[in-house]
Amino acid sequence: MKRKTILFISILQLLVITGCYDDLGNYDYTNSTKVSFVNSASSDYTFMVGDLFEMDAPINFSTDIGNVDELFTVQWYLNRELIYTGYHLKYQFEKGGTYELILKVINKETNETYISNKYTLTGKNSFDWGWMILSNKGDGKSSLSFINPGLRATHDVENIIEDGLGTDPLGIYYYYVLGSISGSYVSGLPKILINQGSGSVTLDGNSLQKDMWLAHEFENRKEPEGLKIMDFAFKEEYYVICSEQGEVYIRAVGTDNKAIPYYGKYGVMPYEFEGGSRITCFAPFHNVTYWCADEERCILYDEQNARFIGITHYPQWGAVYTPAIVYFKTYDQDLEVPSGVLRVNNMGAGTHCLAIGAYEKKDVASNGGLTFWSNYVSLIDVQGTGNYDLHEFAVKDMDNNSHLITGTDQYGFSGSSLLTPQSVIKMSSNFEKNPYFYFTDGDKNLYIYSMQMRSHMLAYTAGSRITGISGSPVVCEFYGYGGNSTDPNFRLALSQENGDIAIIDVNTSQMVRLFEGFAPDLELKTFSGFGDVKGMVWCTNYEGEY
């Protein structure tokens, strides 16, 4: 009986083993692979708007497998919407911004399901660097266009902005925020400020999506009524808005502000300068792509008191990052002011300032150390008489609230007879690097003035009245960022009344030929279809440009 039992068990085991072999022949047992995901905290991804974005799913498998799609279903959810199925994503993003990505992976045999943590996808606009143009094309809407260094124009850029841009365009400004973003340090986050009647707004320079309403940057969360910006200065420590009404709003960076990218708030009321003020000219000197002479950081002309005022980046009253106001009251006791030269803090009643530029000066010490200071140049209408002079003054540090005037000069401007109330004037932010400035006769003609020769030449005649001048970088020594190429440097964009924009070449060799009397052809290309141009600004979407 015992032998029969053992024989029966042996036969049964043999049948089981045989059945298993038959089963292996009928079914594939290779798919026991487990799935895990790449750490989402250190795996954010960036794409360019309009380009085909491709990437493999950030998945790890416990065993080597061949074709993932044969064994698993990989689903891609963007902001909770299924956009693609497959291991290798191919997708074209139409709008920039930040997206939430979740992956769902399903084992096709066992239906075992794996869901990832959230990944971040960031969409950058495809406009690396060039001129951003704000205009009204006749419908009252704020329209954005772009011209890149390759001389290709793109219109209707505002269409990529969610819910549109706005109406009643007034002006456009570029800046960057010093600081960092989550998981990555960068020295600058690019921003575009759009001044418009429907509500001024800051755009993220990468995605060109709305970042923050300007109203929310004021302490009372209200934009000043009827705000029309004359110019805008950005600094490591503060931001300054100067309005066409001559009012100045300062947003200081306090020591307790850690949030990136916005620091502090603009005051509700305009800044009150000593003795009151009415600012009619404002030079920010903020774009170091130009290697600015920016010791004072920005210079203002107060026509009410006929004086220049500086806003510096130095500490004041022991508060780090608080900007100091400089009234330029003190002259070097050894300085002999030439007869007829107006004093910086008393330019004479009625004197108008039309433009401000600067030299960057430096001393080399015996130990090789460098000392920098600024020499400012302004084009003035002397006491409102219609006599135009160039006025210069050199400044060296003295203390936080005042600076020592170490030199001053004043001389006639050769282009005086050409200036009209409609003239557009663009001075260099560093005459050491680019010793020229540009002005129009209030009509079609662009003239270039040489600081060295103290004379001007007719450089270009446009198709209609020139309404704006915007320069590309003079020089940038930060290789790999927006201004590293020499090709697009020393160019001017000229907006015109007929909706055209001309790009002209004003590099050094062309200027030498111009002032030698050869009349070179400076035009590179003219674009049309911009409508009523409200502003142009050179900008880039590179993080950490400066």
XYZ file of C-alpha atoms in Angstrom:
546
model
C 0.000 0.000 0.000
C 2.824 2.353 0.856
C 4.541 1.662 -2.488
C 1.290 2.416 -4.368
C 0.919 5.728 -2.482
C 4.488 6.807 -3.333
C 3.969 5.823 -6.965
C 0.713 7.817 -7.117
C 2.390 10.932 -5.626
C 5.278 10.640 -8.068
C 2.901 10.428 -11.017
C 0.962 13.414 -9.667
C 4.177 15.519 -9.327
C 5.164 14.598 -12.854
C 1.768 15.717 -14.155
C 2.059 19.030 -12.277
C 5.561 19.721 -13.650
C 4.454 18.802 -17.155
C 1.465 21.126 -16.803
C 3.771 23.933 -15.706
C 5.949 23.486 -18.761
C 2.835 23.485 -20.936
C 1.684 26.668 -19.158
C 5.006 28.410 -19.816
C 4.613 27.584 -23.436
C 1.198 29.237 -23.568
C 1.874 32.374 -21.419
C 4.702 34.973 -21.083
C 5.890 35.267 -17.484
C 8.707 37.769 -18.245
C 6.705 40.846 -17.157
C 7.430 40.814 -13.433
C 9.228 44.164 -13.779
C 8.631 46.749 -11.073
C 8.428 50.500 -11.776
C 9.841 53.480 -9.899
C 10.126 57.146 -10.860
C 13.055 59.537 -11.048
C 13.075 61.893 -8.050
C 10.676 64.699 -8.985
C 12.266 67.153 -6.537
C 15.438 67.320 -8.621
C 13.969 66.750 -12.081
C 12.222 69.828 -13.424
C 12.085 70.236 -17.190
C 12.113 73.213 -19.564
C 10.635 73.524 -23.048
C 10.449 76.220 -25.703
C 7.000 77.427 -26.713
C 6.158 76.472 -30.287
C 8.916 73.853 -30.567
C 8.269 70.096 -30.529
C 9.175 68.953 -27.020
C 10.458 65.389 -26.702
C 11.549 63.375 -23.684
C 11.516 59.821 -22.323
C 9.374 59.159 -19.298
C 11.465 59.563 -16.108
C 10.965 55.921 -15.124
C 13.289 53.295 -13.648
C 12.604 49.571 -14.207
C 13.728 46.762 -11.886
C 14.859 44.651 -14.851
C 16.117 45.383 -18.320
C 13.307 45.470 -20.838
C 13.156 46.123 -24.526
C 10.205 48.020 -25.928
C 8.537 49.724 -22.968
C 5.316 50.363 -24.859
C 4.814 46.614 -25.435
C 4.748 45.907 -21.713
C 3.431 49.133 -20.175
C 0.947 51.881 -20.916
C 2.567 55.236 -20.076
C 0.152 58.149 -19.734
C 1.179 61.810 -19.433
C -1.140 64.165 -17.535
C -0.525 67.902 -17.827
C -2.448 69.935 -15.250
C -4.595 66.782 -14.771
C -5.430 66.496 -18.479
C -4.258 63.471 -20.464
C -2.110 64.816 -23.312
C -0.147 61.787 -24.529
C 0.195 58.014 -24.254
C 3.556 56.361 -24.813
C 7.010 56.101 -23.268
C 8.561 58.798 -25.489
C 6.645 62.085 -25.268
C 6.231 64.256 -28.371
C 4.212 67.386 -27.691
C 4.097 70.996 -28.885
C 3.258 73.597 -26.256
C 1.391 76.630 -27.542
C 1.760 78.729 -24.384
C 4.505 79.266 -21.866
C 4.218 79.102 -18.105
C 4.571 76.480 -15.401
C 2.806 73.142 -15.803
C 2.197 70.251 -13.394
C 3.120 66.861 -14.872
C 2.003 63.485 -13.479
C 2.806 60.104 -15.022
C 0.559 57.042 -14.817
C 2.175 53.712 -15.736
C 0.039 50.562 -16.140
C 1.358 46.997 -16.452
C -0.561 45.670 -19.455
C -0.618 42.074 -18.137
C -1.281 42.525 -14.451
C -2.981 45.945 -14.545
C -0.655 46.972 -11.745
C -0.679 50.782 -11.742
C 2.031 53.239 -10.689
C 1.468 57.018 -10.289
C 4.327 59.500 -10.020
C 4.722 62.543 -7.822
C 4.324 65.935 -9.464
C 6.988 67.129 -11.893
C 7.319 70.756 -13.032
C 7.522 71.730 -16.693
C 8.451 75.331 -17.441
C 7.732 76.852 -20.824
C 10.072 79.577 -22.083
C 9.165 81.820 -24.975
C 11.174 81.183 -28.102
C 12.404 84.785 -28.303
C 15.893 84.462 -26.868
C 16.898 88.113 -27.204
C 16.146 91.120 -29.335
C 13.700 94.026 -29.461
C 10.259 93.692 -27.916
C 7.840 96.232 -29.390
C 4.592 97.439 -27.820
C 2.072 99.045 -30.144
C -1.549 99.825 -30.899
C -2.541 98.456 -34.286
C -5.750 100.459 -34.455
C -8.048 98.406 -32.248
C -6.937 99.883 -28.920
C -5.401 96.603 -27.778
C -1.858 96.182 -26.486
C 0.037 94.357 -29.206
C 3.491 92.801 -28.832
C 5.981 92.127 -31.614
C 9.557 90.900 -31.611
C 12.605 91.477 -33.827
C 15.544 89.144 -33.269
C 19.218 89.750 -34.150
C 18.766 87.616 -37.254
C 16.440 90.362 -38.510
C 13.263 88.307 -38.368
C 10.068 89.919 -37.093
C 7.236 88.148 -35.256
C 3.902 89.891 -34.829
C 0.933 89.274 -32.513
C 3.047 87.783 -29.732
C 0.305 88.762 -27.274
C -1.777 85.880 -28.632
C 0.287 83.416 -26.583
C -0.623 85.229 -23.365
C -3.458 83.602 -21.472
C -6.559 85.861 -21.400
C -4.773 88.412 -23.593
C -2.595 91.338 -22.601
C -4.784 94.402 -22.184
C -5.747 97.691 -23.819
C -4.514 101.268 -24.176
C -0.769 100.529 -24.475
C 1.560 103.245 -23.148
C 5.101 101.902 -22.730
C 7.320 98.831 -22.323
C 10.316 98.252 -20.011
C 12.676 95.354 -19.326
C 14.259 94.435 -16.017
C 15.532 91.475 -14.097
C 15.209 90.488 -10.466
C 18.365 89.570 -8.613
C 17.837 86.360 -6.697
C 17.091 82.700 -7.064
C 14.296 80.289 -7.812
C 13.395 77.039 -6.091
C 16.074 74.395 -6.554
C 18.342 76.622 -8.645
C 20.383 79.775 -8.160
C 20.296 82.354 -10.902
C 21.538 85.918 -10.787
C 18.649 87.405 -12.706
C 15.033 86.561 -13.474
C 13.949 88.461 -16.620
C 10.757 90.526 -16.525
C 8.840 92.725 -18.986
C 6.804 95.620 -17.576
C 3.862 96.699 -19.754
C 2.437 100.123 -18.917
C -1.158 100.237 -20.199
C -4.387 102.019 -19.404
C -6.292 98.813 -18.613
C -3.812 98.005 -15.841
C -0.036 97.772 -16.027
C 1.334 94.260 -15.704
C 4.648 92.441 -15.396
C 5.266 89.504 -17.733
C 7.577 86.631 -16.930
C 10.479 87.020 -19.353
C 10.700 83.270 -19.914
C 7.095 82.372 -20.610
C 5.697 85.825 -21.478
C 2.725 85.007 -19.260
C 1.339 87.516 -16.773
C 3.388 87.465 -13.595
C 1.970 90.233 -11.408
C -0.219 93.287 -11.810
C 1.692 96.489 -11.091
C -1.152 97.522 -8.766
C -0.246 94.640 -6.460
C 3.300 96.003 -6.147
C 2.005 99.126 -4.398
C 1.338 99.186 -0.665
C -2.352 99.917 -1.181
C -2.604 97.460 -4.119
C -3.673 100.315 -6.410
C -1.829 101.627 -9.439
C -1.570 105.449 -9.357
C -4.456 106.877 -11.362
C -3.537 107.710 -14.947
C 0.026 106.401 -14.516
C 2.106 106.968 -17.641
C 5.685 105.907 -17.076
C 8.468 108.173 -18.354
C 11.154 105.643 -17.498
C 11.948 102.838 -15.111
C 15.107 101.922 -13.178
C 15.886 98.553 -11.652
C 18.661 97.881 -9.197
C 19.823 95.129 -6.921
C 18.472 97.104 -3.997
C 15.520 99.066 -5.344
C 13.199 99.857 -8.243
C 12.176 103.331 -9.389
C 9.218 104.429 -11.510
C 9.278 107.969 -12.892
C 5.990 109.160 -14.374
C 5.375 111.606 -17.190
C 3.807 113.821 -14.517
C 7.246 114.085 -12.880
C 6.449 111.904 -9.880
C 8.836 109.249 -8.549
C 7.844 105.994 -6.839
C 10.528 103.928 -5.103
C 10.288 100.301 -4.050
C 13.118 99.527 -1.641
C 14.493 96.111 -0.836
C 14.423 95.715 2.946
C 16.765 93.409 4.846
C 13.820 91.257 5.985
C 12.585 90.561 2.462
C 13.485 87.018 1.468
C 10.818 86.320 -1.139
C 11.977 85.956 -4.697
C 11.314 87.517 -7.108
C 9.395 90.442 -5.575
C 10.811 92.589 -2.800
C 8.883 95.180 -0.845
C 6.220 97.498 -2.231
C 6.082 100.895 -3.895
C 4.922 103.666 -1.619
C 1.394 104.937 -2.084
C 2.566 108.522 -2.407
C 5.338 109.827 -4.685
C 8.741 110.286 -3.088
C 9.180 113.713 -1.509
C 12.531 115.243 -2.403
C 13.942 118.129 -0.376
C 12.308 121.351 -1.504
C 9.768 119.551 -3.675
C 10.375 118.475 -7.266
C 9.086 118.072 -10.801
C 11.208 115.502 -12.599
C 11.366 116.111 -16.351
C 14.336 113.940 -17.345
C 15.325 110.545 -15.976
C 18.316 108.341 -16.861
C 18.276 104.907 -15.213
C 21.764 103.598 -16.240
C 20.675 100.121 -15.230
C 21.578 97.732 -18.039
C 25.104 96.512 -17.369
C 25.137 94.889 -20.781
C 26.145 98.417 -21.748
C 28.825 98.531 -19.048
C 27.114 101.582 -17.647
C 28.782 104.335 -15.732
C 26.352 103.686 -12.924
C 28.016 104.985 -9.770
C 24.849 106.926 -8.908
C 22.700 104.272 -10.563
C 20.145 106.769 -11.861
C 20.159 110.530 -12.442
C 17.110 112.771 -12.421
C 16.644 116.384 -13.482
C 14.326 118.390 -11.251
C 13.090 121.299 -13.364
C 11.218 122.895 -10.481
C 14.506 123.525 -8.661
C 16.786 123.443 -11.756
C 19.029 120.720 -10.287
C 20.267 117.195 -10.822
C 19.499 114.487 -8.244
C 21.051 111.041 -7.895
C 19.621 107.850 -6.446
C 22.367 105.520 -5.239
C 22.599 101.923 -4.090
C 24.453 102.792 -0.904
C 23.128 102.109 2.610
C 21.490 105.035 4.318
C 21.039 105.436 8.048
C 22.397 101.938 8.574
C 19.559 100.212 6.701
C 21.017 97.822 4.171
C 19.519 98.082 0.666
C 17.808 101.402 1.333
C 18.595 103.767 -1.561
C 20.195 107.087 -0.738
C 19.177 110.361 -2.379
C 22.081 112.560 -3.500
C 21.589 116.295 -4.091
C 25.104 117.110 -5.428
C 25.598 120.095 -3.190
C 29.333 119.858 -2.648
C 32.138 120.818 -5.030
C 35.786 119.938 -4.507
C 37.315 122.951 -2.733
C 40.223 122.899 -5.198
C 37.956 122.897 -8.244
C 37.751 126.118 -10.204
C 34.404 126.223 -11.966
C 34.914 127.849 -15.394
C 33.035 131.053 -16.055
C 29.600 130.478 -17.540
C 29.349 126.859 -16.424
C 26.113 126.241 -14.569
C 26.252 124.567 -11.168
C 24.824 121.045 -10.867
C 22.491 121.988 -8.009
C 21.484 125.347 -9.523
C 21.210 125.223 -13.314
C 19.230 128.441 -13.512
C 15.485 129.006 -13.679
C 13.912 127.806 -16.903
C 16.717 125.419 -17.857
C 15.396 122.258 -19.505
C 17.251 118.933 -19.652
C 16.582 116.887 -22.779
C 18.810 113.830 -22.219
C 21.473 112.443 -19.878
C 24.417 110.158 -20.667
C 27.602 109.122 -18.896
C 31.254 108.156 -19.050
C 32.708 105.494 -16.802
C 36.066 106.717 -15.528
C 38.610 104.669 -13.613
C 41.894 105.052 -11.751
C 44.413 102.250 -11.448
C 46.202 102.227 -8.086
C 49.819 101.178 -7.649
C 48.656 97.845 -6.255
C 46.506 97.226 -9.333
C 43.213 98.092 -7.649
C 40.588 99.986 -9.613
C 38.551 103.005 -8.557
C 35.517 103.879 -10.680
C 33.615 107.108 -10.874
C 31.144 108.753 -13.202
C 31.225 111.698 -15.554
C 27.702 112.705 -16.532
C 26.733 114.501 -19.733
C 23.436 116.282 -20.285
C 21.940 118.143 -23.218
C 20.307 121.285 -21.858
C 18.282 124.222 -23.104
C 19.969 127.011 -21.148
C 17.323 128.822 -19.102
C 14.717 128.139 -21.787
C 16.362 130.455 -24.317
C 16.630 127.869 -27.122
C 20.429 127.867 -26.788
C 21.432 124.200 -26.410
C 24.633 123.237 -24.576
C 26.267 120.024 -23.425
C 26.921 120.130 -19.697
C 29.296 117.741 -17.928
C 30.097 117.024 -14.302
C 32.308 114.392 -12.680
C 31.364 112.789 -9.359
C 33.391 110.944 -6.746
C 32.087 109.376 -3.568
C 32.062 111.385 -0.379
C 29.366 109.847 1.818
C 25.963 108.265 1.560
C 23.993 111.464 1.124
C 26.276 113.616 -0.951
C 29.023 113.186 -3.520
C 31.946 115.392 -4.400
C 31.826 117.262 -7.724
C 35.410 117.004 -8.995
C 35.022 118.462 -12.472
C 32.540 120.357 -14.627
C 32.326 121.819 -18.116
C 29.822 123.311 -20.542
C 30.036 123.910 -24.295
C 27.809 124.520 -27.278
C 25.953 121.767 -29.099
C 26.535 121.721 -32.850
C 23.054 120.382 -33.602
C 21.142 123.149 -31.814
C 19.463 124.498 -34.950
C 18.052 121.048 -35.757
C 16.252 120.407 -32.476
C 12.473 120.766 -32.249
C 9.903 119.823 -29.583
C 9.377 116.540 -31.534
C 13.071 115.596 -31.548
C 13.984 112.166 -30.182
C 17.324 111.976 -28.344
C 19.182 108.857 -27.220
C 22.438 109.260 -25.303
C 24.999 106.542 -24.642
C 25.022 105.018 -21.182
C 28.811 104.767 -21.462
C 30.618 107.154 -23.758
C 33.877 105.357 -22.973
C 32.597 102.358 -24.932
C 30.441 104.267 -27.433
C 31.370 107.970 -27.783
C 28.278 108.928 -29.805
C 24.679 109.854 -29.240
C 21.678 110.021 -31.547
C 19.052 112.674 -32.192
C 16.414 113.567 -34.776
C 15.185 116.829 -36.260
C 11.659 115.978 -35.188
C 11.018 114.483 -38.595
C 12.621 111.757 -40.760
C 16.298 112.558 -40.253
C 18.580 110.831 -37.750
C 21.818 112.589 -36.801
C 24.775 111.195 -34.884
C 26.897 113.376 -32.601
C 30.536 112.523 -31.863
C 31.649 113.359 -28.325
C 35.269 113.328 -29.453
C 34.846 115.616 -32.459
C 32.036 117.687 -30.906
C 30.198 117.694 -34.202
C 27.308 115.842 -35.837
C 26.538 114.156 -39.153
C 23.333 113.184 -40.947
C 23.288 109.396 -40.703
C 19.915 108.155 -41.950
C 16.641 109.338 -43.443
C 13.609 107.225 -42.604
C 10.407 106.745 -44.579
C 8.404 108.833 -42.132
C 8.866 110.737 -38.865
C 11.053 108.877 -36.369
C 9.190 108.410 -33.076
C 11.587 106.245 -31.026
C 15.183 105.040 -30.774
C 16.220 101.807 -29.035
C 19.772 100.459 -29.029
C 21.082 96.922 -28.842
C 23.944 96.227 -26.408
C 27.088 98.236 -26.977
C 29.264 95.483 -25.563
C 28.772 92.470 -23.325
C 31.632 90.528 -21.857
C 29.558 87.745 -20.320
C 30.042 84.991 -22.874
C 27.110 82.650 -23.371
C 24.347 85.089 -22.463
C 22.169 87.508 -24.347
C 24.823 90.022 -25.311
C 27.849 87.894 -26.063
C 27.716 88.095 -29.852
C 29.364 90.974 -31.642
C 26.976 90.691 -34.600
C 23.886 92.431 -33.185
C 25.805 94.958 -31.099
C 25.852 98.638 -32.041
C 22.477 98.571 -33.750
C 19.560 100.961 -33.468
C 15.873 100.230 -33.900
C 14.029 103.298 -35.197
C 10.234 103.315 -34.875
C 8.389 105.515 -37.339
C 5.049 107.258 -37.556
C 3.916 105.065 -40.489
C 4.269 101.844 -38.433
C 7.676 100.856 -39.818
C 10.750 99.966 -37.779
C 14.190 100.294 -39.354
C 17.260 98.513 -37.987
C 20.488 100.376 -38.722
C 24.155 99.540 -38.109
C 26.079 102.075 -35.995
C 29.211 100.061 -35.224
C 32.541 101.810 -34.793
C 33.830 101.228 -38.324
C 30.638 102.686 -39.780
C 30.950 105.726 -37.544
C 34.542 106.293 -38.652
C 33.413 106.225 -42.278
C 30.491 108.530 -41.522
C 32.639 111.200 -39.885
C 35.222 110.899 -42.660
C 32.476 111.980 -45.053
C 31.819 108.691 -46.867
C 28.048 108.562 -46.071
C 27.818 104.780 -45.554
C 24.513 102.972 -46.023
C 23.572 102.092 -42.434
C 20.201 100.427 -43.042
C 20.105 96.676 -42.436
C 16.376 96.104 -42.838
C 13.021 97.864 -42.487
C 9.951 96.064 -41.138
C 6.350 97.191 -41.494
C 2.973 96.544 -39.909
C 3.607 97.607 -36.296
C 0.914 100.278 -36.102
C 1.321 103.062 -33.562
C 4.510 102.055 -31.718
C 4.360 102.985 -28.035
C 7.736 101.648 -27.005
C 10.676 99.389 -27.840
C 13.081 97.675 -25.477
C 16.020 95.336 -25.905
C 15.423 92.290 -23.748
C 16.320 88.637 -23.283
C 14.682 85.591 -21.706
C 17.987 84.321 -20.284
C 18.065 83.728 -16.548
C 21.185 85.042 -14.903
C 22.102 87.255 -17.841
C 24.025 89.773 -15.795
